[in-house]
Amino acid sequence: MGNSRRDFVRAAAAASMAVPAALAAEAVPRRTLGKTGLQVSIMGLGGARTGTMDDAKAAAAVIRHCYEMGVNYFDTAAAGAYGLSQSRYGAALKDVRGKIVFSTKTRHRDATQSQLDLDQSLANLKTDYIDLYQVHNVINESDIEFIFGKRGVMEMIEKARKAGKIRFAGFTGHTEP
């Protein structure tokens, strides 16, 4: 097998046809996520696609199959199709919560709206805590000033971390750093 992720995916797909699910759970290598200490599979499942699937049972089957193949990193968000994916993740993975990493995000910059997102995420994911909570699509300096300013999302994140509802915080971006 080569060293690329593409080679790994091909090999894992081939192996999934011949290896029982109980053995396959060890198939996806894990790495430490930044400085968190969390061990996450090198491939994760993004929630957008499972949130846009018409059939909830088929979405749950995809989610569970990914878990059974060794994926333990599940990314989602509170908005749009991601919001539906949260409910689907929560239902499909509730019995293995201690073995997985939930990552979710908020697009809001203020403490009040982001708190609503966090509450929704906790309820939908059927969990008491989020492993990685991210401020989504941080774009520029004014974004950063608002996020860290009075009544910004970081106020809410710090309170939630102290309350045990968020383990680690981060951000995502789609533009130049």
C-alpha atoms as an extended CHARMM CRD file, in Angstrom:
* protein
*
       177  EXT
         1         1  MET       CA              0.0000000000        0.0000000000        0.0000000000  PROA      1               0.0000000000
         2         2  GLY       CA              1.2690000000        3.5120000000       -0.8480000000  PROA      2               0.0000000000
         3         3  ASN       CA              1.5170000000        6.3820000000        1.5550000000  PROA      3               0.0000000000
         4         4  SER       CA             -1.2270000000        8.5910000000        0.1460000000  PROA      4               0.0000000000
         5         5  ARG       CA             -4.6760000000        8.8840000000        1.6450000000  PROA      5               0.0000000000
         6         6  ARG       CA             -6.1170000000        7.8710000000       -1.7150000000  PROA      6               0.0000000000
         7         7  ASP       CA             -4.1600000000        4.5880000000       -1.5250000000  PROA      7               0.0000000000
         8         8  PHE       CA             -5.3960000000        4.0910000000        2.0240000000  PROA      8               0.0000000000
         9         9  VAL       CA             -9.0260000000        4.7050000000        1.0320000000  PROA      9               0.0000000000
        10        10  ARG       CA             -8.7640000000        2.1840000000       -1.7970000000  PROA      10              0.0000000000
        11        11  ALA       CA             -7.2370000000       -0.4180000000        0.5020000000  PROA      11              0.0000000000
        12        12  ALA       CA             -9.8010000000        0.2350000000        3.2350000000  PROA      12              0.0000000000
        13        13  ALA       CA            -12.6760000000       -0.0660000000        0.7640000000  PROA      13              0.0000000000
        14        14  ALA       CA            -11.3100000000       -3.3820000000       -0.5080000000  PROA      14              0.0000000000
        15        15  ALA       CA            -10.7360000000       -4.6250000000        3.0220000000  PROA      15              0.0000000000
        16        16  SER       CA            -14.2550000000       -3.6730000000        4.0910000000  PROA      16              0.0000000000
        17        17  MET       CA            -15.6350000000       -6.2040000000        1.6690000000  PROA      17              0.0000000000
        18        18  ALA       CA            -13.6240000000       -9.0470000000        3.1800000000  PROA      18              0.0000000000
        19        19  VAL       CA            -13.1480000000       -8.1120000000        6.8440000000  PROA      19              0.0000000000
        20        20  PRO       CA            -15.8490000000       -8.3510000000        9.5150000000  PROA      20              0.0000000000
        21        21  ALA       CA            -16.8800000000       -4.9710000000       10.9660000000  PROA      21              0.0000000000
        22        22  ALA       CA            -15.4790000000       -5.8590000000       14.4000000000  PROA      22              0.0000000000
        23        23  LEU       CA            -12.0120000000       -6.2040000000       12.9020000000  PROA      23              0.0000000000
        24        24  ALA       CA            -12.3960000000       -3.3000000000       10.5050000000  PROA      24              0.0000000000
        25        25  ALA       CA            -12.8030000000       -0.7920000000       13.3470000000  PROA      25              0.0000000000
        26        26  GLU       CA             -9.0300000000       -0.8910000000       13.7410000000  PROA      26              0.0000000000
        27        27  ALA       CA             -8.4230000000       -0.2540000000       10.0250000000  PROA      27              0.0000000000
        28        28  VAL       CA             -8.3800000000        3.5640000000        9.9690000000  PROA      28              0.0000000000
        29        29  PRO       CA             -5.1560000000        5.0000000000       11.4130000000  PROA      29              0.0000000000
        30        30  ARG       CA             -5.4220000000        7.7370000000       14.0320000000  PROA      30              0.0000000000
        31        31  ARG       CA             -3.4190000000       10.8490000000       14.6980000000  PROA      31              0.0000000000
        32        32  THR       CA             -3.2990000000       13.3470000000       17.5350000000  PROA      32              0.0000000000
        33        33  LEU       CA             -5.4460000000       16.3940000000       16.7540000000  PROA      33              0.0000000000
        34        34  GLY       CA             -3.2050000000       19.4150000000       17.2660000000  PROA      34              0.0000000000
        35        35  LYS       CA             -2.4330000000       20.0090000000       20.9300000000  PROA      35              0.0000000000
        36        36  THR       CA             -5.7140000000       18.5190000000       22.1650000000  PROA      36              0.0000000000
        37        37  GLY       CA             -4.4470000000       15.0190000000       22.8130000000  PROA      37              0.0000000000
        38        38  LEU       CA             -7.5360000000       13.6700000000       21.0360000000  PROA      38              0.0000000000
        39        39  GLN       CA             -6.8160000000       10.6350000000       18.8660000000  PROA      39              0.0000000000
        40        40  VAL       CA             -8.8210000000       11.0470000000       15.6620000000  PROA      40              0.0000000000
        41        41  SER       CA             -9.1230000000        8.9180000000       12.5670000000  PROA      41              0.0000000000
        42        42  ILE       CA             -7.2170000000       10.3320000000        9.5990000000  PROA      42              0.0000000000
        43        43  MET       CA            -10.5540000000       10.4210000000        7.7920000000  PROA      43              0.0000000000
        44        44  GLY       CA            -13.6430000000       11.9420000000        9.3000000000  PROA      44              0.0000000000
        45        45  LEU       CA            -17.2620000000       12.1530000000        8.2370000000  PROA      45              0.0000000000
        46        46  GLY       CA            -18.6140000000       15.5860000000        7.3780000000  PROA      46              0.0000000000
        47        47  GLY       CA            -22.2410000000       16.1730000000        8.1920000000  PROA      47              0.0000000000
        48        48  ALA       CA            -23.3750000000       18.0860000000        5.1160000000  PROA      48              0.0000000000
        49        49  ARG       CA            -23.8870000000       14.9780000000        3.0060000000  PROA      49              0.0000000000
        50        50  THR       CA            -25.6530000000       12.9600000000        5.6760000000  PROA      50              0.0000000000
        51        51  GLY       CA            -27.8460000000       15.9840000000        6.3500000000  PROA      51              0.0000000000
        52        52  THR       CA            -28.9400000000       16.2510000000        2.7160000000  PROA      52              0.0000000000
        53        53  MET       CA            -29.8020000000       12.5920000000        2.2730000000  PROA      53              0.0000000000
        54        54  ASP       CA            -33.5400000000       12.0950000000        1.7240000000  PROA      54              0.0000000000
        55        55  ASP       CA            -33.6930000000        8.8510000000        3.6790000000  PROA      55              0.0000000000
        56        56  ALA       CA            -32.8870000000        9.1550000000        7.3960000000  PROA      56              0.0000000000
        57        57  LYS       CA            -32.3790000000        5.3890000000        7.7330000000  PROA      57              0.0000000000
        58        58  ALA       CA            -29.8860000000        5.3810000000        4.8630000000  PROA      58              0.0000000000
        59        59  ALA       CA            -28.0570000000        8.3300000000        6.4710000000  PROA      59              0.0000000000
        60        60  ALA       CA            -27.9000000000        6.4660000000        9.7910000000  PROA      60              0.0000000000
        61        61  ALA       CA            -26.5430000000        3.4020000000        7.9810000000  PROA      61              0.0000000000
        62        62  VAL       CA            -23.7790000000        5.4930000000        6.3610000000  PROA      62              0.0000000000
        63        63  ILE       CA            -22.8540000000        7.0560000000        9.6990000000  PROA      63              0.0000000000
        64        64  ARG       CA            -22.7950000000        3.7360000000       11.4830000000  PROA      64              0.0000000000
        65        65  HSD       CA            -20.8320000000        2.0500000000        8.6970000000  PROA      65              0.0000000000
        66        66  CYS       CA            -18.1900000000        4.7780000000        8.9060000000  PROA      66              0.0000000000
        67        67  TYR       CA            -17.9240000000        4.2130000000       12.6400000000  PROA      67              0.0000000000
        68        68  GLU       CA            -17.6900000000        0.4500000000       12.1820000000  PROA      68              0.0000000000
        69        69  MET       CA            -14.9020000000        0.9590000000        9.6350000000  PROA      69              0.0000000000
        70        70  GLY       CA            -12.8960000000        2.8790000000       12.2450000000  PROA      70              0.0000000000
        71        71  VAL       CA            -13.8820000000        6.5120000000       11.6700000000  PROA      71              0.0000000000
        72        72  ASN       CA            -14.1850000000        8.2610000000       15.0260000000  PROA      72              0.0000000000
        73        73  TYR       CA            -14.1810000000       11.9450000000       13.9510000000  PROA      73              0.0000000000
        74        74  PHE       CA            -17.6130000000       13.3270000000       13.0820000000  PROA      74              0.0000000000
        75        75  ASP       CA            -17.8740000000       16.9480000000       11.9490000000  PROA      75              0.0000000000
        76        76  THR       CA            -21.0910000000       18.9140000000       11.8050000000  PROA      76              0.0000000000
        77        77  ALA       CA            -22.6070000000       22.3560000000       12.4730000000  PROA      77              0.0000000000
        78        78  ALA       CA            -25.8320000000       23.8300000000       13.7790000000  PROA      78              0.0000000000
        79        79  ALA       CA            -27.0130000000       25.4240000000       10.5230000000  PROA      79              0.0000000000
        80        80  GLY       CA            -28.7810000000       23.9920000000        7.4930000000  PROA      80              0.0000000000
        81        81  ALA       CA            -28.1690000000       20.4010000000        6.4310000000  PROA      81              0.0000000000
        82        82  TYR       CA            -25.5370000000       20.1610000000        9.1200000000  PROA      82              0.0000000000
        83        83  GLY       CA            -28.2470000000       20.7180000000       11.7380000000  PROA      83              0.0000000000
        84        84  LEU       CA            -30.1050000000       17.6930000000       10.4340000000  PROA      84              0.0000000000
        85        85  SER       CA            -26.8510000000       15.7380000000       10.3900000000  PROA      85              0.0000000000
        86        86  GLN       CA            -26.4400000000       16.4830000000       14.0960000000  PROA      86              0.0000000000
        87        87  SER       CA            -29.7210000000       14.7150000000       14.8370000000  PROA      87              0.0000000000
        88        88  ARG       CA            -28.6810000000       11.8170000000       12.6380000000  PROA      88              0.0000000000
        89        89  TYR       CA            -25.2720000000       11.5730000000       14.3090000000  PROA      89              0.0000000000
        90        90  GLY       CA            -26.8970000000       11.6980000000       17.7350000000  PROA      90              0.0000000000
        91        91  ALA       CA            -29.2760000000        8.8580000000       16.9170000000  PROA      91              0.0000000000
        92        92  ALA       CA            -26.7310000000        6.6670000000       15.1260000000  PROA      92              0.0000000000
        93        93  LEU       CA            -23.8610000000        7.0900000000       17.5950000000  PROA      93              0.0000000000
        94        94  LYS       CA            -25.4880000000        7.5240000000       21.0150000000  PROA      94              0.0000000000
        95        95  ASP       CA            -24.3060000000        4.1190000000       22.2250000000  PROA      95              0.0000000000
        96        96  VAL       CA            -20.6310000000        4.8320000000       21.3780000000  PROA      96              0.0000000000
        97        97  ARG       CA            -20.3130000000        8.4430000000       22.5510000000  PROA      97              0.0000000000
        98        98  GLY       CA            -17.1930000000        7.7840000000       24.6170000000  PROA      98              0.0000000000
        99        99  LYS       CA            -15.3940000000        6.3170000000       21.5990000000  PROA      99              0.0000000000
       100       100  ILE       CA            -15.9600000000        9.1630000000       19.1380000000  PROA      100             0.0000000000
       101       101  VAL       CA            -15.0410000000       12.8160000000       18.6720000000  PROA      101             0.0000000000
       102       102  PHE       CA            -17.8110000000       15.2830000000       17.8750000000  PROA      102             0.0000000000
       103       103  SER       CA            -16.7550000000       18.5040000000       16.1890000000  PROA      103             0.0000000000
       104       104  THR       CA            -19.3320000000       21.1860000000       15.5180000000  PROA      104             0.0000000000
       105       105  LYS       CA            -19.3060000000       24.8570000000       14.7190000000  PROA      105             0.0000000000
       106       106  THR       CA            -21.2090000000       28.0980000000       14.8550000000  PROA      106             0.0000000000
       107       107  ARG       CA            -21.3180000000       30.7530000000       12.1770000000  PROA      107             0.0000000000
       108       108  HSD       CA            -22.4140000000       33.3480000000       14.7270000000  PROA      108             0.0000000000
       109       109  ARG       CA            -20.0290000000       35.8630000000       16.2340000000  PROA      109             0.0000000000
       110       110  ASP       CA            -22.0190000000       36.9470000000       19.2850000000  PROA      110             0.0000000000
       111       111  ALA       CA            -22.4200000000       35.1040000000       22.5710000000  PROA      111             0.0000000000
       112       112  THR       CA            -26.2260000000       34.9730000000       22.5120000000  PROA      112             0.0000000000
       113       113  GLN       CA            -26.7070000000       33.4370000000       19.0620000000  PROA      113             0.0000000000
       114       114  SER       CA            -23.7730000000       31.0700000000       19.4380000000  PROA      114             0.0000000000
       115       115  GLN       CA            -25.1900000000       29.8800000000       22.7820000000  PROA      115             0.0000000000
       116       116  LEU       CA            -28.3940000000       28.9440000000       20.9580000000  PROA      116             0.0000000000
       117       117  ASP       CA            -26.2880000000       26.9950000000       18.4440000000  PROA      117             0.0000000000
       118       118  LEU       CA            -24.4230000000       25.2070000000       21.2320000000  PROA      118             0.0000000000
       119       119  ASP       CA            -27.6440000000       24.2700000000       23.0360000000  PROA      119             0.0000000000
       120       120  GLN       CA            -29.1290000000       22.9660000000       19.7860000000  PROA      120             0.0000000000
       121       121  SER       CA            -25.9610000000       20.9960000000       19.0290000000  PROA      121             0.0000000000
       122       122  LEU       CA            -25.8680000000       19.3620000000       22.4600000000  PROA      122             0.0000000000
       123       123  ALA       CA            -29.5310000000       18.3500000000       22.1790000000  PROA      123             0.0000000000
       124       124  ASN       CA            -29.2840000000       17.0860000000       18.6010000000  PROA      124             0.0000000000
       125       125  LEU       CA            -26.0730000000       15.1470000000       19.2030000000  PROA      125             0.0000000000
       126       126  LYS       CA            -27.5590000000       13.6710000000       22.3910000000  PROA      126             0.0000000000
       127       127  THR       CA            -24.4710000000       14.5480000000       24.3990000000  PROA      127             0.0000000000
       128       128  ASP       CA            -23.4390000000       16.6290000000       27.3860000000  PROA      128             0.0000000000
       129       129  TYR       CA            -20.2900000000       17.9890000000       25.7500000000  PROA      129             0.0000000000
       130       130  ILE       CA            -18.7200000000       18.8530000000       22.4060000000  PROA      130             0.0000000000
       131       131  ASP       CA            -15.1500000000       17.6910000000       21.8520000000  PROA      131             0.0000000000
       132       132  LEU       CA            -14.2130000000       20.4720000000       19.4170000000  PROA      132             0.0000000000
       133       133  TYR       CA            -16.3510000000       23.6060000000       19.0740000000  PROA      133             0.0000000000
       134       134  GLN       CA            -15.3110000000       25.9220000000       16.2670000000  PROA      134             0.0000000000
       135       135  VAL       CA            -16.0950000000       29.4490000000       15.1430000000  PROA      135             0.0000000000
       136       136  HSD       CA            -16.8260000000       28.9480000000       11.4690000000  PROA      136             0.0000000000
       137       137  ASN       CA            -15.2850000000       30.8390000000        8.5800000000  PROA      137             0.0000000000
       138       138  VAL       CA            -13.2700000000       33.5020000000       10.3510000000  PROA      138             0.0000000000
       139       139  ILE       CA            -12.4300000000       35.9270000000        7.5330000000  PROA      139             0.0000000000
       140       140  ASN       CA            -10.6890000000       39.0990000000        8.6470000000  PROA      140             0.0000000000
       141       141  GLU       CA             -9.4550000000       41.2690000000       11.5110000000  PROA      141             0.0000000000
       142       142  SER       CA            -12.9000000000       42.7590000000       12.2050000000  PROA      142             0.0000000000
       143       143  ASP       CA            -14.2520000000       39.2100000000       12.5830000000  PROA      143             0.0000000000
       144       144  ILE       CA            -11.5240000000       38.4580000000       15.1010000000  PROA      144             0.0000000000
       145       145  GLU       CA            -12.1620000000       41.6870000000       17.0240000000  PROA      145             0.0000000000
       146       146  PHE       CA            -15.8690000000       40.9150000000       17.2850000000  PROA      146             0.0000000000
       147       147  ILE       CA            -15.2980000000       37.2590000000       18.2450000000  PROA      147             0.0000000000
       148       148  PHE       CA            -12.9740000000       38.2390000000       21.1040000000  PROA      148             0.0000000000
       149       149  GLY       CA            -14.8350000000       41.4290000000       22.0180000000  PROA      149             0.0000000000
       150       150  LYS       CA            -17.4440000000       42.0710000000       24.6890000000  PROA      150             0.0000000000
       151       151  ARG       CA            -20.4050000000       39.6950000000       24.1920000000  PROA      151             0.0000000000
       152       152  GLY       CA            -18.5080000000       37.9360000000       21.4190000000  PROA      152             0.0000000000
       153       153  VAL       CA            -18.6370000000       34.1930000000       20.8560000000  PROA      153             0.0000000000
       154       154  MET       CA            -15.4450000000       33.6260000000       22.8820000000  PROA      154             0.0000000000
       155       155  GLU       CA            -17.2650000000       34.7850000000       26.0380000000  PROA      155             0.0000000000
       156       156  MET       CA            -19.7790000000       31.9910000000       25.5230000000  PROA      156             0.0000000000
       157       157  ILE       CA            -17.0860000000       29.4470000000       24.6380000000  PROA      157             0.0000000000
       158       158  GLU       CA            -15.0740000000       30.1980000000       27.7850000000  PROA      158             0.0000000000
       159       159  LYS       CA            -18.1700000000       29.8560000000       29.9970000000  PROA      159             0.0000000000
       160       160  ALA       CA            -19.1340000000       26.6170000000       28.2690000000  PROA      160             0.0000000000
       161       161  ARG       CA            -15.5980000000       25.2400000000       28.6580000000  PROA      161             0.0000000000
       162       162  LYS       CA            -15.6620000000       25.9880000000       32.3900000000  PROA      162             0.0000000000
       163       163  ALA       CA            -19.0560000000       24.2750000000       32.6010000000  PROA      163             0.0000000000
       164       164  GLY       CA            -17.7000000000       21.1610000000       30.8230000000  PROA      164             0.0000000000
       165       165  LYS       CA            -19.8540000000       21.6030000000       27.7170000000  PROA      165             0.0000000000
       166       166  ILE       CA            -16.9230000000       22.2720000000       25.3670000000  PROA      166             0.0000000000
       167       167  ARG       CA            -13.5780000000       20.4870000000       25.6360000000  PROA      167             0.0000000000
       168       168  PHE       CA            -11.5830000000       22.3510000000       22.9670000000  PROA      168             0.0000000000
       169       169  ALA       CA            -12.1850000000       25.4430000000       20.8290000000  PROA      169             0.0000000000
       170       170  GLY       CA            -10.9630000000       26.3050000000       17.3660000000  PROA      170             0.0000000000
       171       171  PHE       CA            -11.8890000000       28.0920000000       14.1720000000  PROA      171             0.0000000000
       172       172  THR       CA            -12.3430000000       27.3460000000       10.5040000000  PROA      172             0.0000000000
       173       173  GLY       CA            -11.5950000000       29.5310000000        7.5210000000  PROA      173             0.0000000000
       174       174  HSD       CA            -12.1010000000       29.5570000000        3.7870000000  PROA      174             0.0000000000
       175       175  THR       CA             -9.9010000000       32.5080000000        2.9000000000  PROA      175             0.0000000000
       176       176  GLU       CA             -6.2700000000       33.4620000000        3.4020000000  PROA      176             0.0000000000
       177       177  PRO       CA             -5.0070000000       33.0900000000        6.9550000000  PROA      177             0.0000000000
